[in-house]
Short mmCIF file of C-alpha atoms in Angstrom, two decimals:
data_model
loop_
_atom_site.label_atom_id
_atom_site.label_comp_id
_atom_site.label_asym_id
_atom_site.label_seq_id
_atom_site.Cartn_x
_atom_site.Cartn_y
_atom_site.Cartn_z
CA UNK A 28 73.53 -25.67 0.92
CA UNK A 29 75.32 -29.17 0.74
CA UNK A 30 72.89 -32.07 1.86
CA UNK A 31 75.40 -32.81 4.65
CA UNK A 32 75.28 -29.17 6.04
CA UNK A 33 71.83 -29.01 5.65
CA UNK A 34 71.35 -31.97 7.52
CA UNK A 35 73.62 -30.85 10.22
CA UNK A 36 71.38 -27.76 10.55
CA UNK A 37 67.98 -29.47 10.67
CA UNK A 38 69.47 -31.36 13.75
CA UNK A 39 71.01 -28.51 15.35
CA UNK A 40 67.00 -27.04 15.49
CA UNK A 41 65.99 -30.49 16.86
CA UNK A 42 68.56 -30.28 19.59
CA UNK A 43 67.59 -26.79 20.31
CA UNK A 44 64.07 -27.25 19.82
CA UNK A 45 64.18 -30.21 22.42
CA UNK A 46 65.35 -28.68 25.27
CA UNK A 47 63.30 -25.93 25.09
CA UNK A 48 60.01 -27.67 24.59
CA UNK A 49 61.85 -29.41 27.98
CA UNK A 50 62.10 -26.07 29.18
CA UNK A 51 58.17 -25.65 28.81
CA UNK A 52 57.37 -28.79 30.31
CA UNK A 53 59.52 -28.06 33.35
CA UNK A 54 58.38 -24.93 33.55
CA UNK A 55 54.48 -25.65 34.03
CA UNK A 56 55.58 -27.95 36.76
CA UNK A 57 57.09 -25.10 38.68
CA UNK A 58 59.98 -26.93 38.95
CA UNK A 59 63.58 -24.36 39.39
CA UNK A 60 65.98 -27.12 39.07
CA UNK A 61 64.60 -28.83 36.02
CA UNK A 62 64.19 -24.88 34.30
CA UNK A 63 67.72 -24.45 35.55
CA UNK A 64 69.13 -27.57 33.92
CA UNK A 65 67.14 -26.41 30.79
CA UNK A 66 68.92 -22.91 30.97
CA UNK A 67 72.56 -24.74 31.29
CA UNK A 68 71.89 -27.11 28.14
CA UNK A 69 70.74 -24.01 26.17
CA UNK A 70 73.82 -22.30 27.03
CA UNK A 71 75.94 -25.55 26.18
CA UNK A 72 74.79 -25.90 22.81
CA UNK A 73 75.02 -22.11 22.00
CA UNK A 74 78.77 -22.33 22.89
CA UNK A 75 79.16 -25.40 20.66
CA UNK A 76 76.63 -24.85 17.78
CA UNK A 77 74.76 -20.76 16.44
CA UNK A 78 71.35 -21.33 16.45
CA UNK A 79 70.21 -22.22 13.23
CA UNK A 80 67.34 -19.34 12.82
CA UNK A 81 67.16 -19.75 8.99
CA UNK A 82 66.01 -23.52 9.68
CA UNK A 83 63.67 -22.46 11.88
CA UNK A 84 62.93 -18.13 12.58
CA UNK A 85 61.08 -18.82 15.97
CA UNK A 86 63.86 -20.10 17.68
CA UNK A 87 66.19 -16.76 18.84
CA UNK A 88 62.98 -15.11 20.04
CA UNK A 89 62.24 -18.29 21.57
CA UNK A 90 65.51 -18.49 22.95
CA UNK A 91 66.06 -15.02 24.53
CA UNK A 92 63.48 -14.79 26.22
CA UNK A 93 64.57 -17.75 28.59
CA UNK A 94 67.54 -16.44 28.60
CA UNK A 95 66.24 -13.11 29.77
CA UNK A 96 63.75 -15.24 32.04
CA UNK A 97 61.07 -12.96 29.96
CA UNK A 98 57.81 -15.17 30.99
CA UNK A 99 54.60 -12.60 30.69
CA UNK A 100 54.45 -9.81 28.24
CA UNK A 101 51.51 -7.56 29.13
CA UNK A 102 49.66 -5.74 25.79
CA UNK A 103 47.80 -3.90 28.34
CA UNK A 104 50.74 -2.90 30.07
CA UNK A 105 52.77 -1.42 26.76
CA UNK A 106 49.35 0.14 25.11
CA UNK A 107 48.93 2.41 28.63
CA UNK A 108 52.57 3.60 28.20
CA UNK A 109 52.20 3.59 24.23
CA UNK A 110 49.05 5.98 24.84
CA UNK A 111 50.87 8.61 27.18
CA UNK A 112 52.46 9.91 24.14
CA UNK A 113 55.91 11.54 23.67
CA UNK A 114 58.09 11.12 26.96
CA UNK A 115 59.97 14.13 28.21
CA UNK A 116 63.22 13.22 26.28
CA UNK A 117 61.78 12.58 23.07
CA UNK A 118 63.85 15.03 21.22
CA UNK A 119 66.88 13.43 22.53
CA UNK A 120 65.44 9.74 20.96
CA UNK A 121 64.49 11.53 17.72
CA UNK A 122 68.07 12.33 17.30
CA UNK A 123 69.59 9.19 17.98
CA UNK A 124 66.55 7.07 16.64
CA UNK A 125 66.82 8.05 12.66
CA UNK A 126 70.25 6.90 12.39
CA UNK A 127 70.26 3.47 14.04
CA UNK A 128 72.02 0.86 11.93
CA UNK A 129 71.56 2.97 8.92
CA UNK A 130 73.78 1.22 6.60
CA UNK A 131 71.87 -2.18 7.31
CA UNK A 132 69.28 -2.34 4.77
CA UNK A 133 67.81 -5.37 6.29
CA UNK A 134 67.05 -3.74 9.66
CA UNK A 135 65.53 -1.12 7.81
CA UNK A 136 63.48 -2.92 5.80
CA UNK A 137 62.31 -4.76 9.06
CA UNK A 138 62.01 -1.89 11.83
CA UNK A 139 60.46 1.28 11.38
CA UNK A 140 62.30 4.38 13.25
CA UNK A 141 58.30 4.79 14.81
CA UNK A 142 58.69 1.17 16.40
CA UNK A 143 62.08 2.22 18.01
CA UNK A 144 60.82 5.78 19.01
CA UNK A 145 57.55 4.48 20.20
CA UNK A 146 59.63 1.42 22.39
CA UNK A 147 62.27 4.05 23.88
CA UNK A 148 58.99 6.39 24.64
CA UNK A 149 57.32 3.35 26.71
CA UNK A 150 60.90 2.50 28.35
CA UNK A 151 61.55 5.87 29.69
CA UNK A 152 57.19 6.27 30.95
CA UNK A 153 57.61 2.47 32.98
CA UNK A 154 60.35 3.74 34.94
CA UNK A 155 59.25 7.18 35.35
CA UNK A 156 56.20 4.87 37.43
CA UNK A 157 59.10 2.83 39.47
CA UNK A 158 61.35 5.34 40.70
CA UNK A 159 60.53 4.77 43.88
CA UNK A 160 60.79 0.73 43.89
CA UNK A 161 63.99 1.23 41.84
CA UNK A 162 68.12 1.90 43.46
CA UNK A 163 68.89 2.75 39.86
CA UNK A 164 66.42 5.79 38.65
CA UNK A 165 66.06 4.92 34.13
CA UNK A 166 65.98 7.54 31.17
CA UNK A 167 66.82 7.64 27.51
CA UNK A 168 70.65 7.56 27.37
CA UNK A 169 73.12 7.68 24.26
CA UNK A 170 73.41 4.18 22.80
CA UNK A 171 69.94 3.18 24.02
CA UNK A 172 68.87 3.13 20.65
CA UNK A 173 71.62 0.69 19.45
CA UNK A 174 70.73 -1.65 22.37
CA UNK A 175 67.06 -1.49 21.43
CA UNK A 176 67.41 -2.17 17.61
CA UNK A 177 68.65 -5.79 18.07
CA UNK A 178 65.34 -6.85 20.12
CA UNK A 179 63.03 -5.20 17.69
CA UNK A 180 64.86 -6.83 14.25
CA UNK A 181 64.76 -10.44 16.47
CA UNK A 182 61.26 -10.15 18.39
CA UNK A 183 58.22 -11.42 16.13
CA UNK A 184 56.26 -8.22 17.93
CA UNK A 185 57.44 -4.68 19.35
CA UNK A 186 55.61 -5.80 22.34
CA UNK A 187 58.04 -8.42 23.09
CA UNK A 188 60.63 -6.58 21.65
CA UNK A 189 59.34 -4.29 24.32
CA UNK A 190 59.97 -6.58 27.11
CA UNK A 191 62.73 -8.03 26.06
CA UNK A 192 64.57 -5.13 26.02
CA UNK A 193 63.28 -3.57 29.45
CA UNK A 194 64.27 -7.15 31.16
CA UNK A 195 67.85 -6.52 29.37
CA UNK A 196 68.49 -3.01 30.26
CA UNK A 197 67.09 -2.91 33.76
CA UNK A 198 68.93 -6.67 35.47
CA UNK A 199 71.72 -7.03 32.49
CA UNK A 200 73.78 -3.51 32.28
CA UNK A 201 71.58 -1.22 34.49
CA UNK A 202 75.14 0.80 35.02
CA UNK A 203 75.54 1.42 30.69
CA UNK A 204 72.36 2.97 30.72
CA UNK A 205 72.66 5.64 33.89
CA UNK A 206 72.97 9.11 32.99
CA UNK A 207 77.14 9.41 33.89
CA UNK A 208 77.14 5.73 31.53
CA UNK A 209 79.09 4.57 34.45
CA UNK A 210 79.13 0.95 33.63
CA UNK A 211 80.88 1.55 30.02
CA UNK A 212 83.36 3.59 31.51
CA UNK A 213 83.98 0.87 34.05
CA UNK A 214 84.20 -1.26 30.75
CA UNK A 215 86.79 0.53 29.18
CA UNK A 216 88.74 0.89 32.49
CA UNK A 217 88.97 -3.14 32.61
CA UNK A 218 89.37 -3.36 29.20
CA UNK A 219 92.92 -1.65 29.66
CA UNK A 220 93.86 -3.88 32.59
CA UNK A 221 92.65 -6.67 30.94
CA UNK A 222 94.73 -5.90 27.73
CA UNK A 223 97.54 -5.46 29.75
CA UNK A 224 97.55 -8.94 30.90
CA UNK A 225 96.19 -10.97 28.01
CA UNK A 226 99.01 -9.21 25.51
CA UNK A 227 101.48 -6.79 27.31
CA UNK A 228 102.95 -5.71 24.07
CA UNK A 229 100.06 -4.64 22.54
CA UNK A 230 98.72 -2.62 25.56
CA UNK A 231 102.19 -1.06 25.53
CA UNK A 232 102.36 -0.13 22.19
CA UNK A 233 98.84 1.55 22.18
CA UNK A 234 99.80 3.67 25.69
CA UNK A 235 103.34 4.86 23.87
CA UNK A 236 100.79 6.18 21.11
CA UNK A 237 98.58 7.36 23.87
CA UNK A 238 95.96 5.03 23.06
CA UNK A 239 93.10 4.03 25.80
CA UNK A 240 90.51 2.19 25.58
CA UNK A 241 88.10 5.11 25.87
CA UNK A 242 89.14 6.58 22.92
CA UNK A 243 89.15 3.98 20.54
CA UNK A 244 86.70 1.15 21.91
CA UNK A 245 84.02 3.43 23.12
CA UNK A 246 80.96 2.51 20.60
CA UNK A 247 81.83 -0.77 20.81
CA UNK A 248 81.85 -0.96 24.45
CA UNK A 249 78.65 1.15 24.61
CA UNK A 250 76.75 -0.90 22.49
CA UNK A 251 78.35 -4.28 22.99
CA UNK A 252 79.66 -4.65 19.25
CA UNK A 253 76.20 -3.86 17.58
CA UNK A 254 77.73 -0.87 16.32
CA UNK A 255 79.77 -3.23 14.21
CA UNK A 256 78.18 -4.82 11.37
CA UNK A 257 77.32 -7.38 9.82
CA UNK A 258 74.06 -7.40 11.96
CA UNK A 259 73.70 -11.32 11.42
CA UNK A 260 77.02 -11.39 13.23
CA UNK A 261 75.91 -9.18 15.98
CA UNK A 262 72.91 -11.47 16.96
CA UNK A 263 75.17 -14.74 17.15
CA UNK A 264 77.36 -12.67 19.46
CA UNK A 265 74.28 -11.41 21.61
CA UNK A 266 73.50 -15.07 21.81
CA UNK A 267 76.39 -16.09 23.24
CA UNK A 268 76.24 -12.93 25.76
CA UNK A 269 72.99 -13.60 26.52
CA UNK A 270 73.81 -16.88 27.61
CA UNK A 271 77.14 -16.34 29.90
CA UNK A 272 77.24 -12.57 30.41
CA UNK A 273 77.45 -9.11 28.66
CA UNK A 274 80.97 -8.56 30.93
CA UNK A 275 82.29 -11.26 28.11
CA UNK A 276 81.71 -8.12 25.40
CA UNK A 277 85.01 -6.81 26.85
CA UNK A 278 86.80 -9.44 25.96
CA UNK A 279 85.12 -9.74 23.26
CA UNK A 280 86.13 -6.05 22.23
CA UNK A 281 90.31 -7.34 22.94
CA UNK A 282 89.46 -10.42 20.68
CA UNK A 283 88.72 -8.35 18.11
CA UNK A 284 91.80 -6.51 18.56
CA UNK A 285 93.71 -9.95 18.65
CA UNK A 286 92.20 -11.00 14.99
CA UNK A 287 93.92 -7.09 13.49
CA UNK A 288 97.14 -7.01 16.17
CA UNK A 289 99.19 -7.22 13.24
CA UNK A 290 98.28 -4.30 11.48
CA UNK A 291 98.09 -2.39 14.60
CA UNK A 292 101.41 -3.19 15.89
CA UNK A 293 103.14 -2.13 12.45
CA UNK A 294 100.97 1.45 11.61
CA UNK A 295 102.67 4.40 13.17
CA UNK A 296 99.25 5.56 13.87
CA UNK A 297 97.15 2.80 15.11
CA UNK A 298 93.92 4.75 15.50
CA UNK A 299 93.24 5.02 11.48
CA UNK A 300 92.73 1.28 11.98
CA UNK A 301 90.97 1.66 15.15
CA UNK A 302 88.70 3.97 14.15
CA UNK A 303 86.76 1.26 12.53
CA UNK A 304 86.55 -2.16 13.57
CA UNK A 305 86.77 -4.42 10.74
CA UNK A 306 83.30 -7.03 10.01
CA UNK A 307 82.36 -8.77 12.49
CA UNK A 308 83.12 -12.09 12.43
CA UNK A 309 80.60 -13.51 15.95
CA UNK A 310 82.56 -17.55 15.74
CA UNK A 311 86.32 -16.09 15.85
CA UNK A 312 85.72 -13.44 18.31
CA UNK A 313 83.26 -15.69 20.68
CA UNK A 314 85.96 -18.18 20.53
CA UNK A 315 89.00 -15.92 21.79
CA UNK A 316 87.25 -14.28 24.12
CA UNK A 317 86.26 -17.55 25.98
CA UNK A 318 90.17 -18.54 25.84
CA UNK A 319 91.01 -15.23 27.08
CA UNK A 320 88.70 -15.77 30.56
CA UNK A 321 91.43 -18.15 31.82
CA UNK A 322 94.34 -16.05 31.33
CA UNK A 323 92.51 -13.56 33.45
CA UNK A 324 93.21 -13.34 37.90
CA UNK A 325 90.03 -14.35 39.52
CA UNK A 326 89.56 -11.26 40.99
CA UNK A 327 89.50 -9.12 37.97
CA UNK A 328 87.37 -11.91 36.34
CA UNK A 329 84.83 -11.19 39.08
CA UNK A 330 85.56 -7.18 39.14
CA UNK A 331 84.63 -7.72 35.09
CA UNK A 332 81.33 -9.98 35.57
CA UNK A 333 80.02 -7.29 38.01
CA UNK A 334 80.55 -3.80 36.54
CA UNK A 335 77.42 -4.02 34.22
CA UNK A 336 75.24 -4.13 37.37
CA UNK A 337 77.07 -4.07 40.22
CA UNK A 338 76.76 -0.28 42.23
CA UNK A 339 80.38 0.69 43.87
CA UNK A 340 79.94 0.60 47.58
#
């Protein structure tokens, strides 16, 4: 790495390391408008800069867990549900579990499928205790697996990981994770209307080749791109959702439409390209999908920020 980009990194960490030892600080004092301020810088300087976790590892984990407004982690807690044994839909996580980001060798070299199993296992036993205190009722879904692998390849422990992920599921998308997945289907639903809008043509070309987004954005929807490698690209894109909203994965899914329109618009059959997303790329897509939020009506903007967690009246 050139001295110059290495420097740039180094103070990139600083920057990020400042506010949250700020965040700390603010935080012991019980104060909500100085931990708010914190929050809003955070999210500022993901927008502008990635966070530099080669410079410094601790800083994503650090990171997410404000963002997630994770504050106690109970080993007590975890080693109870741990302890229970296999919950009552294990078979379904065995089947999903073993082939979780199997072509990264990286996240296999780093998580065990026992660490996933045993984390799903714990999931499903916590809210088979809160049923009652819960609107939405929690079980092992398809694509629960996918949304667990990214906290257990980031977290420095499975307990946090743990957490992390329970925090995510149950205030972030509650509605991808119920048994109908009635949130991604929402998803998809605004991801044709909001097509429609942001590039007419496009959306019209797909619907003369019968093309919805429920046939050929599904995954990504599901598991809000981690389905599509690279997985260092995923994580800078659950940074930035982290930070301003899983809705934005929607848009995020058009953007990457956007970056192949091209090659869609001239194939007679569009879904041999769709079928598989092309790399990831988290800086190109994070940056059309913010330009795309002001092309969008209001009202769909809000209709798209609620339907991760929002019940229909």
């Amino acid at each position: 790495m050139p001295p110059s980009s290495s420097s740039a990194v180094a103070t990139t960490a600083h920057s990020f390391n400042k506010i949250l030892n700020q965040y700390r600080s603010s935080a012991k004092q019980r104060s909500a408008q100085d931990i708010e301020e914190s929050v809003k810088k955070l999210r500022r300087l993901i927008l502008v800069d990635t966070i530099p976790s080669e410079v410094d590892p601790t800083l994503r984990p650090r990171i997410w867990k404000i963002l997630l407004r994770v504050e106690n982690v109970s080993p007590e807690t975890y080693l109870e549900y741990v302890s229970r044994g296999p919950c009552e839909v294990r078979e379904k996580i065995r089947n999903d579990t073993f082939r979780t980001l199997a072509t990264d060798r990286g996240f296999k070299e780093r998580v065990r499928e026992d660490m996933l199993v045993r984390l799903l296992d714990a999931f499903v036993w916590r809210n088979h205790d809160r049923q009652e205190d819960q609107q939405l009722g929690f079980t092992y879904v398809q694509g629960m697996n996918v949304l667990a692998a990214p906290f257990l390849y980031t977290m420095p422990s499975e307990l946090e990981a743990f957490f992390c992920f329970a925090k995510f599921i149950e205030d972030s998308c509650p509605l991808y994770v119920q048994p109908t997945l009635e949130g991604v289907h929402r998803g998809l639903k605004l991801l044709d209307r909001c097509l429609k809008i942001v590039d007419p043509e496009l959306y019209n070309y797909l619907r003369s080749k019968n093309l919805s987004a429920e046939l050929y954005a599904f995954p990504s929807v599901m598991t809000l791109c981690a389905c599509t490698p690279p997985l260092d690209q995923v994580l800078l894109l659950w940074d930035f959702l982290l930070a301003f909203g899983v809705h934005l994965n929607v848009l995020c899914v058009i953007a990457q439409l956007l970056l192949i329109r091209d090659q869609v618009m001239s194939s007679p059959s569009p879904m041999r390209i769709l079928r598989t997303f092309p790399p990831l790329n988290a800086g190109d897509v994070i940056g059309i999908a913010v330009t795309l939020v002001r092309d969008l009506p209001t009202e769909l903007y809000d209709e798209l920020a609620r339907h991760p967690y929002a019940v229909a009246e």
